[in-house]
CSV table of C-alpha atoms in Angstrom, one decimal:
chain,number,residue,atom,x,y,z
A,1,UNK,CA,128.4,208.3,141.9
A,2,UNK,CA,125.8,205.6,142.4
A,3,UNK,CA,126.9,201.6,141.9
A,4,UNK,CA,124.7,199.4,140.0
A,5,UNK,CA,124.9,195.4,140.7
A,6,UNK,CA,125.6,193.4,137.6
A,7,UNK,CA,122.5,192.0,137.6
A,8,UNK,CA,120.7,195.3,137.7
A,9,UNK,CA,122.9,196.6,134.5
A,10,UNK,CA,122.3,193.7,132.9
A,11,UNK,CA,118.6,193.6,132.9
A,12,UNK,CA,118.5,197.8,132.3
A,13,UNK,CA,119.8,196.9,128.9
A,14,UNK,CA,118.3,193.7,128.3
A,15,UNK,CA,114.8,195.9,128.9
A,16,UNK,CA,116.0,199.3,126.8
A,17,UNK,CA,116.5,196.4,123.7
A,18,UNK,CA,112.9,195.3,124.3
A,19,UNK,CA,113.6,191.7,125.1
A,20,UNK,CA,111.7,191.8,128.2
A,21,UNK,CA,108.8,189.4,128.9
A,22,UNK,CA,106.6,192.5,127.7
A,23,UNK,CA,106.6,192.5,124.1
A,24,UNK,CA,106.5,195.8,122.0
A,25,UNK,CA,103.0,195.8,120.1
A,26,UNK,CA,104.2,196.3,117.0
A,27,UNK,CA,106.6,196.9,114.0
A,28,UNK,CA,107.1,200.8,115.1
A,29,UNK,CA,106.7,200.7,118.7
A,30,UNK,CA,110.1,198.2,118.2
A,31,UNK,CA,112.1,200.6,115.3
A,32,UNK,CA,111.1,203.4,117.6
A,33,UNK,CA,112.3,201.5,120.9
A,34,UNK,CA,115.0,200.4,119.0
A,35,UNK,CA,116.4,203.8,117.2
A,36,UNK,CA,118.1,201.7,114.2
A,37,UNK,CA,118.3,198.2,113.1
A,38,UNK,CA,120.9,196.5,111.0
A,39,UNK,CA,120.6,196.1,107.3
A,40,UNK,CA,123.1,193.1,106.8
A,41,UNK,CA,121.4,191.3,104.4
A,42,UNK,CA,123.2,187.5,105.2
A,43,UNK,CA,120.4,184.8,105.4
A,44,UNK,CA,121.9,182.2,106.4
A,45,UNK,CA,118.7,182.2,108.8
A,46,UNK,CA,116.6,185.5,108.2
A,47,UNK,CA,118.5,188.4,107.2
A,48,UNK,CA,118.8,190.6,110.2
A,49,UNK,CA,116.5,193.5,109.9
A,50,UNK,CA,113.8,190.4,110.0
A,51,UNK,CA,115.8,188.5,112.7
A,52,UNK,CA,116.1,191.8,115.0
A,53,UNK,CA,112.5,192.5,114.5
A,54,UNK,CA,111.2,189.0,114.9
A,55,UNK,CA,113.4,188.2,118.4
A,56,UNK,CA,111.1,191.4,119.4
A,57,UNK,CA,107.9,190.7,118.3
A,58,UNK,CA,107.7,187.0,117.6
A,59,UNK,CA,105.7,185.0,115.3
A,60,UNK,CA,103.3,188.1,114.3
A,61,UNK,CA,106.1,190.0,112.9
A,62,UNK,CA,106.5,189.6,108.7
A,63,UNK,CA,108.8,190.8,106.1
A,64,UNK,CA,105.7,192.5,104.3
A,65,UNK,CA,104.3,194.5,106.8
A,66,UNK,CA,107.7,196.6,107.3
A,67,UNK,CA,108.1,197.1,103.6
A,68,UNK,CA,104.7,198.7,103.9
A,69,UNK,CA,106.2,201.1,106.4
A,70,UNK,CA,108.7,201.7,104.4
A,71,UNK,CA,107.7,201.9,101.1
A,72,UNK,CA,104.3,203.1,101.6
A,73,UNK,CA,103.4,204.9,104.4
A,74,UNK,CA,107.2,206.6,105.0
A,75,UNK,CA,107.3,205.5,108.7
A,76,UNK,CA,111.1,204.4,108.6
A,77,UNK,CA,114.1,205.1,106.3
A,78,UNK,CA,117.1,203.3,105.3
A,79,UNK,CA,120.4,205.3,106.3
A,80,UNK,CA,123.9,203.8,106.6
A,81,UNK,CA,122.9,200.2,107.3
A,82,UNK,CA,119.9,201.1,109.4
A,83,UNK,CA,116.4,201.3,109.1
A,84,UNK,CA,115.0,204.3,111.5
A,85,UNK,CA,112.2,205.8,112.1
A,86,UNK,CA,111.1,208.9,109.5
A,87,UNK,CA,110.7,210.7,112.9
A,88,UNK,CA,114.2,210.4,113.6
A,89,UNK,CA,115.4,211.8,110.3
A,90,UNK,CA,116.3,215.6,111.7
A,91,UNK,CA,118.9,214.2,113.5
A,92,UNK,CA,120.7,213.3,111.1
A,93,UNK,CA,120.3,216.2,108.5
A,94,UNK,CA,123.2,218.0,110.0
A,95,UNK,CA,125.1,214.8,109.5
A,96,UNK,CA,124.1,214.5,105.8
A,97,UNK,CA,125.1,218.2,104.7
A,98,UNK,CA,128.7,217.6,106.4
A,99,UNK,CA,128.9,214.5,103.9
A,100,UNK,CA,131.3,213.1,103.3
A,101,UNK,CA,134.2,214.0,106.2
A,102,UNK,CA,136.9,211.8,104.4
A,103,UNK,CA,139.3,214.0,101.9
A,104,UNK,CA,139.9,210.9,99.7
A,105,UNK,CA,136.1,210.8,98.9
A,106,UNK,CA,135.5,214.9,99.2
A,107,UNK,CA,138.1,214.6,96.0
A,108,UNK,CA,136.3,212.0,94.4
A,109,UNK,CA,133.2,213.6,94.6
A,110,UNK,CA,134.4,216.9,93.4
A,111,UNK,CA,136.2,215.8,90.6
A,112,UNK,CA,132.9,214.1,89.2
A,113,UNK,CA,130.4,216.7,89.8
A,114,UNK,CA,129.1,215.8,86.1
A,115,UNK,CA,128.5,212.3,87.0
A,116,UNK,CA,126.6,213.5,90.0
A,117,UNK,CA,124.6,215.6,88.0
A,118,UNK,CA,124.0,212.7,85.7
A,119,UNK,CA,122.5,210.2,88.2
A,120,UNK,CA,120.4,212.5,89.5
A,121,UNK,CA,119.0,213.3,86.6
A,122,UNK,CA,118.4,210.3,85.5
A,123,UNK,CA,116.8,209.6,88.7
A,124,UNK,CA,114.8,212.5,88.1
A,125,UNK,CA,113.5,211.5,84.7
A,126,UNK,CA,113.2,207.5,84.9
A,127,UNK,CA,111.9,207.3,88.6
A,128,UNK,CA,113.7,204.7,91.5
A,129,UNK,CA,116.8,202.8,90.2
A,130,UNK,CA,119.1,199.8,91.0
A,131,UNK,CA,122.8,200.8,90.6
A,132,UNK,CA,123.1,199.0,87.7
A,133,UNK,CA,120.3,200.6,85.3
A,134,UNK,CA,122.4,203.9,86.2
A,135,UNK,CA,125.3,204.5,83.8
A,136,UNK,CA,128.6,204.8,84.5
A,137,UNK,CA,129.7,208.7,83.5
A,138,UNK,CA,132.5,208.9,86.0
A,139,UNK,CA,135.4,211.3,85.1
A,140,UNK,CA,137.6,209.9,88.2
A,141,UNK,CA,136.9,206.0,88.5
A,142,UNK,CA,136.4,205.3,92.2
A,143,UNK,CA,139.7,203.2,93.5
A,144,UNK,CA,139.8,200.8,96.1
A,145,UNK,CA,141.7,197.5,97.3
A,146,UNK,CA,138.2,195.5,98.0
A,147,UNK,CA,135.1,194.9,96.2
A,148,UNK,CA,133.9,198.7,95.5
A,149,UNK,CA,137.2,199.2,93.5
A,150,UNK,CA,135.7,200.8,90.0
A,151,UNK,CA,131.7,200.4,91.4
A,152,UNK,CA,131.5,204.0,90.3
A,153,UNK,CA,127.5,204.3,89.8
A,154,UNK,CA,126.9,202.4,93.1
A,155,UNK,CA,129.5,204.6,95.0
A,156,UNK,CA,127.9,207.4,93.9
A,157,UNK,CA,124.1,206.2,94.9
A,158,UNK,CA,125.8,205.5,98.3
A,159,UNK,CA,128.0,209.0,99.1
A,160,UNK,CA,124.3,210.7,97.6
A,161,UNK,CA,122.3,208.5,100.1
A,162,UNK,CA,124.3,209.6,102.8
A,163,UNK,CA,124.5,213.4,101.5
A,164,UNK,CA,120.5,213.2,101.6
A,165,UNK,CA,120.7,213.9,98.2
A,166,UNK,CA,119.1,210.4,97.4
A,167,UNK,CA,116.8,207.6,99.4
A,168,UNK,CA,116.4,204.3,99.7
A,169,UNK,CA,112.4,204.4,98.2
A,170,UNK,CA,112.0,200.2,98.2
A,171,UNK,CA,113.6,196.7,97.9
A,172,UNK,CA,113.1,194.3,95.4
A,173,UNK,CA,114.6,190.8,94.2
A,174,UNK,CA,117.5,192.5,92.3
A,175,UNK,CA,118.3,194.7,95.9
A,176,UNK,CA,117.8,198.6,96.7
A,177,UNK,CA,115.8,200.4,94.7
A,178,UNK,CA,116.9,204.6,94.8
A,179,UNK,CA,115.2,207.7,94.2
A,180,UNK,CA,115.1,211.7,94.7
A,181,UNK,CA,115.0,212.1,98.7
A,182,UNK,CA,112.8,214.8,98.0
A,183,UNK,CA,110.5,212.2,96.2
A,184,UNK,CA,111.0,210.1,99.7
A,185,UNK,CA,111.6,212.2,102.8
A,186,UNK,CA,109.1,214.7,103.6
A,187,UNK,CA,109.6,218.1,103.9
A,188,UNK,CA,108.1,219.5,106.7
A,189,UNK,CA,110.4,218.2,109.9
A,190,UNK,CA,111.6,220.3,111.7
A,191,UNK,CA,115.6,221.6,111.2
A,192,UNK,CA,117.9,221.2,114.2
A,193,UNK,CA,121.1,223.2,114.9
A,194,UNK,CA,124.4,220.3,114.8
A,195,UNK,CA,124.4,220.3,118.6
A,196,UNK,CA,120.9,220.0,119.6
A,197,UNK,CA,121.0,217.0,116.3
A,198,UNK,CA,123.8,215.6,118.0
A,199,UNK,CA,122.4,215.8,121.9
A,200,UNK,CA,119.7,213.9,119.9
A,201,UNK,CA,121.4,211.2,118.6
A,202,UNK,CA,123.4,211.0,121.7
A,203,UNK,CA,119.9,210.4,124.0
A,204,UNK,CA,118.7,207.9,121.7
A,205,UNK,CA,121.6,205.7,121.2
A,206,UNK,CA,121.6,206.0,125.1
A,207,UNK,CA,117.8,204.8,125.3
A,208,UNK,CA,118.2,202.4,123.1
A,209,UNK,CA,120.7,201.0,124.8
A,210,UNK,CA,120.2,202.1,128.7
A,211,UNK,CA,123.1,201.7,129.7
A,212,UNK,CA,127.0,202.0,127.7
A,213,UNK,CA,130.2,203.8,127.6
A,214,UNK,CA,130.6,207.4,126.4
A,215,UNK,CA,132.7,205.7,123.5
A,216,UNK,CA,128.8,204.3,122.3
A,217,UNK,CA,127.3,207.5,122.7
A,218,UNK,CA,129.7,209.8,121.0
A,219,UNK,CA,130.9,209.5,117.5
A,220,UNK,CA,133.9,211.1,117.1
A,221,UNK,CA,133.6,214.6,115.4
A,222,UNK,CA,130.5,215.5,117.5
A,223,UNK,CA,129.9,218.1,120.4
A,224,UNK,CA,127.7,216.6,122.9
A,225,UNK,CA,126.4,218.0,126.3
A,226,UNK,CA,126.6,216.2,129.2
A,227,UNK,CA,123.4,216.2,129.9
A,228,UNK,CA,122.6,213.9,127.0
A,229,UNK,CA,124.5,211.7,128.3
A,230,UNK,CA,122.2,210.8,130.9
A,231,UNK,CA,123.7,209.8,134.8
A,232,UNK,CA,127.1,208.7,135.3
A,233,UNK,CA,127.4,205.5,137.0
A,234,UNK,CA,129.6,202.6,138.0
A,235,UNK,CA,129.2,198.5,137.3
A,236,UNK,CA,130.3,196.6,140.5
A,237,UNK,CA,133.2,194.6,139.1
A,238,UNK,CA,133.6,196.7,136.3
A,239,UNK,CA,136.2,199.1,136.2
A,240,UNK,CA,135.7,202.7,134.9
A,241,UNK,CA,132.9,204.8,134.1
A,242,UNK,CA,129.1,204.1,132.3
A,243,UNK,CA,126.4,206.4,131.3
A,244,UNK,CA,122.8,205.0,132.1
A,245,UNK,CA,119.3,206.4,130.8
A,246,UNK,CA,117.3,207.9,134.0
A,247,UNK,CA,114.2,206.2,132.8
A,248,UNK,CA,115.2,202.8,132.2
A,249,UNK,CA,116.9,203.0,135.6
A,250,UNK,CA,113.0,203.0,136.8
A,251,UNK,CA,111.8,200.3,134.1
A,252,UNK,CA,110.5,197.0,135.2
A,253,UNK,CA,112.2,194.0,134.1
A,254,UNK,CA,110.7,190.5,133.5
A,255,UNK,CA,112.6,187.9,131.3
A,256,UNK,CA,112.5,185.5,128.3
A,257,UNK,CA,114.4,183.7,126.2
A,258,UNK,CA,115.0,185.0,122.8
A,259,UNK,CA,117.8,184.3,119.8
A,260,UNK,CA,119.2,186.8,118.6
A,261,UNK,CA,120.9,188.0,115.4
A,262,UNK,CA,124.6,188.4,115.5
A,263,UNK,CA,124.1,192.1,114.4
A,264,UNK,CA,121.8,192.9,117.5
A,265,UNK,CA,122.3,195.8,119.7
A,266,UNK,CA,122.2,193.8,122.6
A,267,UNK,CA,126.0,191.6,121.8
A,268,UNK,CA,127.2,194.2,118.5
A,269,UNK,CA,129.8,195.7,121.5
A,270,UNK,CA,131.8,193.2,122.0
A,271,UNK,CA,134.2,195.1,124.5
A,272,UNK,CA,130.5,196.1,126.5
A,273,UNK,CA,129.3,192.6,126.3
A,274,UNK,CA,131.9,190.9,128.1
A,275,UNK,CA,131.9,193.6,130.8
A,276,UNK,CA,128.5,193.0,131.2
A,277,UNK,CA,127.6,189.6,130.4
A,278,UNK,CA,131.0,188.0,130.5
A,279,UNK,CA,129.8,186.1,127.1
A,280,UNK,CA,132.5,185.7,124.4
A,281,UNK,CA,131.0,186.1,121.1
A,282,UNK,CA,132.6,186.2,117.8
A,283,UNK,CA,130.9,186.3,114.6
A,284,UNK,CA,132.7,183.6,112.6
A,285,UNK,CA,131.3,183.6,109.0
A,286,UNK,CA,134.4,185.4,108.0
A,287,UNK,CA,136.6,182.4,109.0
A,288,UNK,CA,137.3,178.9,108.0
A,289,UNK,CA,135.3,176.5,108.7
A,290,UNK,CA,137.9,174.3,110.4
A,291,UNK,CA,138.7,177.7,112.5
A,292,UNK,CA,134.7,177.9,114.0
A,293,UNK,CA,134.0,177.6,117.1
A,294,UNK,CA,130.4,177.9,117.2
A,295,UNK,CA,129.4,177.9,113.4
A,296,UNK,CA,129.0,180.3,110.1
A,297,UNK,CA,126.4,182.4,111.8
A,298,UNK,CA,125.9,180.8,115.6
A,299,UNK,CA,122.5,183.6,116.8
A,300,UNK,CA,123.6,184.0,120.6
A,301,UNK,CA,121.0,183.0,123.3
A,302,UNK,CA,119.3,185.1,126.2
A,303,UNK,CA,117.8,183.8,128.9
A,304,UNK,CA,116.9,186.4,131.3
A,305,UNK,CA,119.0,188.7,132.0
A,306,UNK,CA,122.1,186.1,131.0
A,307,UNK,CA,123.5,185.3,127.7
A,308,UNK,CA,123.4,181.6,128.1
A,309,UNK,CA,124.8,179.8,124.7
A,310,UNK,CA,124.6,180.1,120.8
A,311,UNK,CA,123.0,178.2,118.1
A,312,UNK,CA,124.6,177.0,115.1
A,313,UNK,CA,121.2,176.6,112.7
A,314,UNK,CA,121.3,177.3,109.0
A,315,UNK,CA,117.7,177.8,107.1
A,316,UNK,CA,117.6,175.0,104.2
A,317,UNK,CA,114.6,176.7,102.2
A,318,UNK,CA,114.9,174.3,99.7
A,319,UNK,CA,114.4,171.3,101.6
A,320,UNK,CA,112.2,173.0,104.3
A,321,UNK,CA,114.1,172.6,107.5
A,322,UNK,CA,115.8,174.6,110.0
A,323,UNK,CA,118.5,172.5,110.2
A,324,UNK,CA,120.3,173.0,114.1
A,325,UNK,CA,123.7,171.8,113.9
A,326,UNK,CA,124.6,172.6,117.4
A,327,UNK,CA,123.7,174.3,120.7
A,328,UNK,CA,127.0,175.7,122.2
A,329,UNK,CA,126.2,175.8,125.9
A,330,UNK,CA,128.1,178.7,127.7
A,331,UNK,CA,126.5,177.7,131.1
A,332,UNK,CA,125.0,174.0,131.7
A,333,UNK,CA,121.6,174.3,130.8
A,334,UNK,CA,119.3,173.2,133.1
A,335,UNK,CA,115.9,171.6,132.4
A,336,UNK,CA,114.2,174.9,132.2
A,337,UNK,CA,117.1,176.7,129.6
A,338,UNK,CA,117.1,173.9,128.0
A,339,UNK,CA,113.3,173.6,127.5
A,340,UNK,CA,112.7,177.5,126.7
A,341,UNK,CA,115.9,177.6,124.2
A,342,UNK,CA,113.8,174.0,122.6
A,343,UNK,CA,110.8,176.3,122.3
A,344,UNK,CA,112.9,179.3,120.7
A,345,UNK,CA,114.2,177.1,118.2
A,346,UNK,CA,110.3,175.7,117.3
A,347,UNK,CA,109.1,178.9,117.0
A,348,UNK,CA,112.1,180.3,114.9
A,349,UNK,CA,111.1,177.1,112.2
A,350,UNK,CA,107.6,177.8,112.4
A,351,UNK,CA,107.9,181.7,111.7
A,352,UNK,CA,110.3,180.6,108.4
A,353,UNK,CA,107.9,177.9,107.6
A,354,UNK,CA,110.1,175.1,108.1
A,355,UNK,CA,110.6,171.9,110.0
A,356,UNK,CA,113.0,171.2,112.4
A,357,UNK,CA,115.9,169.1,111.8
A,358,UNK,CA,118.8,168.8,114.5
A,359,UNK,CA,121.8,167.1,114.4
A,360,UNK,CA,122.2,163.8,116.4
């Protein structure tokens, strides 16, 4: 079994995340690159679909331009959190007709197949809605212990989103807009079996990521051969096994700096990035504020092939600044971190149209 430096993991998955000195060219070259990219919508500095994509793509990349994607030209879909590509969609039809694998919810659903029938028919009458235009005709309200508890019409947009049956068709001020998937999704992909859709999904998360555990490339339920998994490999200094993507084991590597959203690929596996990076990241907007270490929503820092720091910054649209409150140094920055992190953080206002206003 071959043994890969540190150095040369890190950079294979710095490279498979497209934060490489060579830039993607544009908005689908990166969601392509990329397989899926979070939905979370916090904005404390851009929410992170724009965040991801602009950490990619820089200054050139805007809000507008995927919504034309989306909305018009049906490049990319919203699934689950994720915007994909449309290309990717067959590989996760087998997914959507096994919907939804909990018995709890397989109940729920059952018991209000009138209320199913309901929103879709409204759906098919009035054209896209927001889950509040679409009336609540539950016969079983939807129970839970957190926020969803009695959210019947958007519980039933979300299990039909993720049954196919629905789509995400747009996004407005008032949030999702849905509609008829077969008013969204075309209908000439091709079908796939459930193990050649889930070889599929097991190569791309492995592209998109070059290099991970078999943990990140198998979700549990699915049958995957090995040879999606790509070549098994070990990490010096890292115990147990790793799967890494023949063909980024070939890329070339240059570096950059970049910030990145706390929902990126790159630092999302926590367990993976302290294996590989030995950075310690926690997303802390869930905790007090007397309990923060590096602030409500600290964007980590790359430099190279290193994760170097985070940055405590919170947009202040109102009064036009970026405001930095900190930059947590994980190693001493020297002149040159420090200089290219200074740029990062320039660029970042310029892109939301702000000034920059740091702490002293």
């Amino acid at each position: 079994m071959r043994t890969l430096a540190a150095t040369e993991a890190r950079r294979i998955a710095v490279t498979a995340q497209l934060l490489g000195a060579e830039r993607p060219a544009d908005i689908m070259e990166t969601v392509d690159g990329l397989g899926a990219i979070d939905t979370e919508p916090t904005a404390a500095v851009a929410p992170s679909t724009d965040l991801i994509l602009w950490s990619r793509l820089g200054w050139p990349y805007q809000h507008a331009d995927l919504m034309r994607l989306f909305e018009q030209d049906r490049a990319v879909f919203e699934w689950r959190g994720f915007v994909r590509p449309m290309s990717d969609l067959p590989l996760f039809r087998p997914v959507m007709r096994a919907w939804p694998p909990y018995q709890e919810t397989r109940e729920w659903l059952s018991a209000n197949q009138g209320f199913r029938r309901d929103v879709l028919d409204r759906l098919r009458a009035e054209g896209p809605q927001h889950p509040a235009d679409v009336p609540d005709t539950a016969q079983v309200s939807w129970r839970s212990t957190g926020w969803t508890n009695s959210r019947n019409s958007s519980q039933m947009l979300e299990l039909l989103l993720s049954r196919g049956e629905v789509a995400v068709t747009g996004r407005d001020a008032k949030g999702r807009l849905f509609d008829l998937a077969e008013r969204v999704y075309p209908t000439d992909l091709p079908e796939l079996s459930d193990r050649d859709a889930a070889n599929a999904r097991a190569e791309r998360r492995l592209g998109a990521l070059g290099i991970a555990r078999r943990k990140s490339l198998v979700e549990s339920g699915e049958t995957v051969d090995e040879e999606a998994l790509g070549e098994a490999v070990q990490v010096e200094d890292v115990a147990g096994e790793w799967h890494v993507d023949p063909i980024a084991l070939t890329a070339s590597y240059s570096g950059r700096t970049a910030l990145l959203s706390p929902f990126d690929r790159l630092v999302f596996d926590r367990d993976r990035l302290g294996e590989l990076f030995g950075f310690e990241y926690i997303l802390e907007m869930y905790k007090p504020a007397a309990k923060r270490r590096w602030g409500y929503f600290a964007l980590p820092i790359l430099h190279g092939d290193r994760l170097v720091g985070k940055l405590d910054a919170k947009a202040d649209r109102k009064a036009g600044m970026l405001r930095v409150h900190a930059v947590h140094e994980d190693v001493t920055f020297d002149e040159t971190i420090a200089d290219a992190v200074d740029e990062q953080i320039a660029d970042l206002a310029r892109w939301l149209g702000l000034e920059v206003d740091r702490a002293r």
